[in-house]
Amino acid sequence: MKLLEQAPLSAKFGMAIIVVYVIAAVFAPILAPYPQRAIVGSQFEAISAAHWLGTDHLGRDMLSRLIYAARNTVGIAVAATALTFLFGCMLGFLAATIGGWGDQLLSRAADTILAIPTLIFALMLLTVFGTALPVLVLVIGFLESPKVFRIARSSAMNVVVMDFVEAARLRGEGVGWIMRRELLPNVMAPLVAEFGLRFCFVFLMISALSFLGLGIQPPLADWGAMVRETAQLISFGVPTPLIPAFAIALLTIAVNFVVDWFLYKQSGLKEERA
Amino acid sequence: MTATSPDDEKSVLLDIRGLVIEARSEDTWAPIVKGVDVTLHREEVLGLIGESGAGKSTIGLAALGFARDGCRISGGDISFDGIALRELSEGRMGRLRGARIAYVAQSAAASFNPARRIDDQVCETAVQHGIMSRPEARKRARRLYATLRLPDPDSFGRRFPHQVSGGQLQRAMVAMALVCGPDLIVFDEPTTALDVTTQIEVLAAIKDAIRAERAAALYITHDLAVVGQIADRIKVLLQGEEVEEGETEQILYHPKEDYTRKLVKVRSVSKPGHTDMSDTPAIEARHVTAAYGKGLKVLDDVSVSVAKGATTAIVGESGSGKSTLARAMTGLLPPLSGGCHLNGVELPPQLKHRSKDQLRRLQMIYQMPDVAVNPRQLIDEIIGRPLTFYFGTTGRKRRDRVAELLELVELSPDLAKRPPAALSGGQKQRICIARALAAEPDVVICDEVTSALDQVVADGVLKLLLRLQEEFQTSYVFITHDLATVRAIADDVAVMYLGQVVEHGAKDDILNNPQHDYTKKLLSSVPRMEMGWLDRVLAERAKGREAIS
């Protein structure tokens, strides 16, 4: 609590925004005035008392869809990021712990995936395997994990050479124990910071995929898809497509504020120790 | 030793009065130097001595008008040659530093830029301050290399830092400090990271250079025997306060304060050597040859044995293969040929082929207690894990056993719920000992376990190890480069040199009657708590060389 009070304004702002998003996602059915799929008006209605943000190209309420989209987009982004970290950290720690050929094999595999443009690779995989939500989460988790792998591996490399890891090896501990109990607690800081950043990228990627039509499928609401559906309104000078875009931007900035603060805290601690 | 007393004709160069330096912890500032006075005359060498945390380095940096990050000079006056340093602007201070006050750090390897040639770095300050042109500075550097007895002074500067040895690099750093002809040099533990045989050479070079350059020096160290060879006066510090100051002779031979007496007396732990080779040795390396990769042999046909309940010290300089031998014994580095036997049974060369029981019987204690315990685990977990792992002890039983072990290593059982960061270096090393003991081992490999600790603390750890050995009949393989430690703890000694055991036998035989040249050199290089020891040893060696030629 004391930590929170000391946080700079930007971090507090970021945290407030994230809390608002989480509330919107969790309580979407209560907060939203209409269901996300219901057609409640005519196409592209202007802003009114009944529809605070107007309606979309099918006559669905924009505000309701915006709130529901928080649930869909953010929920999937969290799931995909968690999966990314599960893959990336496990393999990264494994590579650092076993070293030698195993490390080479894993690292080169990661390099190979990194060499292919992510979005295009994602489009290909989604076209092949279909666009069901679990597939989407898996594909993103698979494609983003090499980036986490590299960070997990290099931070773990610095810890693996420490005497306490050697002491654990000499004791006869298995790879699993070393990864979980000796490495993980010592590389938490960079990984948590990376989680924040990676979340933003995953989130933007989902929106981009949805915008291209291969992400979250209609009729589920999603900010990326909402921008695409209402994109033509831009030519009439109506700000509707900017609203979901703004929702995306705001969350990205908020998460980054919090991550920055976390990084600052970490480096500050280090200076004190030295 | 020409003890130049601070006579009145020489003017005061550095005058520090009532120095208070504070360090930040959490949100408050806590004093780490509490009102210390330092007076240094021209061409005088003052030794600052104390354990870590005594504030000696902090005072040394304050003589440059500098405080480390997270520290601030909050009180007192620092006057250098009549200039009040605390009132100086950063820019004018910068012109003073390097040019008139120079600093030599402990680790030359960390202070040189590995990507640039030594000459460029040595001459940099002189050229930057506009004191000399580059060719002039080079010429001066070459003269300094000669004074510092560096090999081939004309081409030495053209090498890169990694192409010279640690002792040579340390001397190059002294040249860097001297190049502008400073009035004051602050030496911060310049020989601590070096082997004794190298230390003596660097020490002699520093002493000559200070004298030749007619500079004054603050010599900071924790080793009273070292500072006794070089300083005119010695100031003893404890936790940011002065204990006493006096002429070198007075401090070494007639210390007034209890604390100083304790410092003079350290290294007085000793045990009579006893060897009983009739039994099967607890651990034995037989004809071990090992190498990293396909490279040079680091161990060449090494045989060492340790009797049950006894200690064999493995002595040698860095790079002699001491630690590699430990790695071969523990199975981290399977030997190319030969093998290790535990209680007469051959151990599988690879760690992963050894049984849990074999692993349990052979434990290890490391040099750096800071990195030997996981900073993210509580003491309870660090000591308790071997109990669970080897004996399946859990819950209440484990808690009780951890408390017992903590008491065994003379720590409070209350520490169990603390993280290692809350402990001092000596306490952490005791935690490592408790962790090794938890496995109830037959053999403990101690890899330079006291060299990262202050002497008074190290003495305590050695005493503890001796007591535990008596109690549990544990055998120790004691790797060290410090002969005082050998004297204190060993029964047998194996001297290693360039990957081979050159001498192996009872401690008293080897220490009193060394046969191999390297052992002789090593023995004569250990600083003694005597004035004039350095000059005497150097004179003897020079005589020896003359006799040979």
XYZ file of C-alpha atoms in Angstrom, chain A residues 2 6 162-167 169-174 177 181-183 185-186 188 266 271-274, chain B residues 24 26-27 327 330 332 351 359 364 366-368 371-377 381-382 385-386 389-390 435:
52
model
C 2.825 2.343 0.921
C 4.748 6.551 -3.508
C 26.189 -18.586 -9.594
C 27.598 -20.859 -6.935
C 24.220 -21.529 -5.362
C 23.034 -23.170 -8.578
C 26.182 -25.260 -8.631
C 25.516 -26.153 -4.994
C 23.502 -29.411 -8.844
C 26.055 -30.960 -6.514
C 23.272 -31.804 -4.105
C 21.782 -33.782 -6.988
C 18.725 -31.617 -7.627
C 16.875 -32.206 -10.881
C 13.894 -27.893 -9.096
C 13.314 -22.780 -7.120
C 16.766 -21.460 -7.962
C 16.328 -19.621 -11.258
C 12.786 -16.248 -8.170
C 15.989 -14.560 -9.276
C 11.319 -12.450 -11.776
C 13.806 -2.369 -9.835
C 21.523 1.115 -6.971
C 20.816 1.063 -3.286
C 22.328 -2.337 -2.886
C 25.548 -1.473 -4.725
C 21.149 6.406 2.424
C 15.502 3.403 2.805
C 14.460 6.998 3.473
C 35.606 -29.779 -9.773
C 32.754 -33.248 -7.215
C 31.500 -31.294 -12.352
C 28.022 -36.035 -11.411
C 26.564 -36.917 -3.329
C 31.246 -28.138 -0.792
C 32.416 -21.757 -1.619
C 34.598 -18.692 -1.660
C 31.903 -16.056 -2.098
C 26.609 -15.918 -4.428
C 26.681 -19.310 -2.755
C 23.258 -18.841 -1.216
C 20.151 -18.095 -3.223
C 19.201 -14.514 -2.350
C 15.527 -15.329 -2.906
C 15.316 -18.184 -0.440
C 14.865 -23.152 3.034
C 18.602 -22.974 2.296
C 16.526 -28.350 1.627
C 19.401 -30.866 2.058
C 16.404 -33.966 -0.104
C 18.695 -36.487 1.533
C 24.035 -26.260 4.676
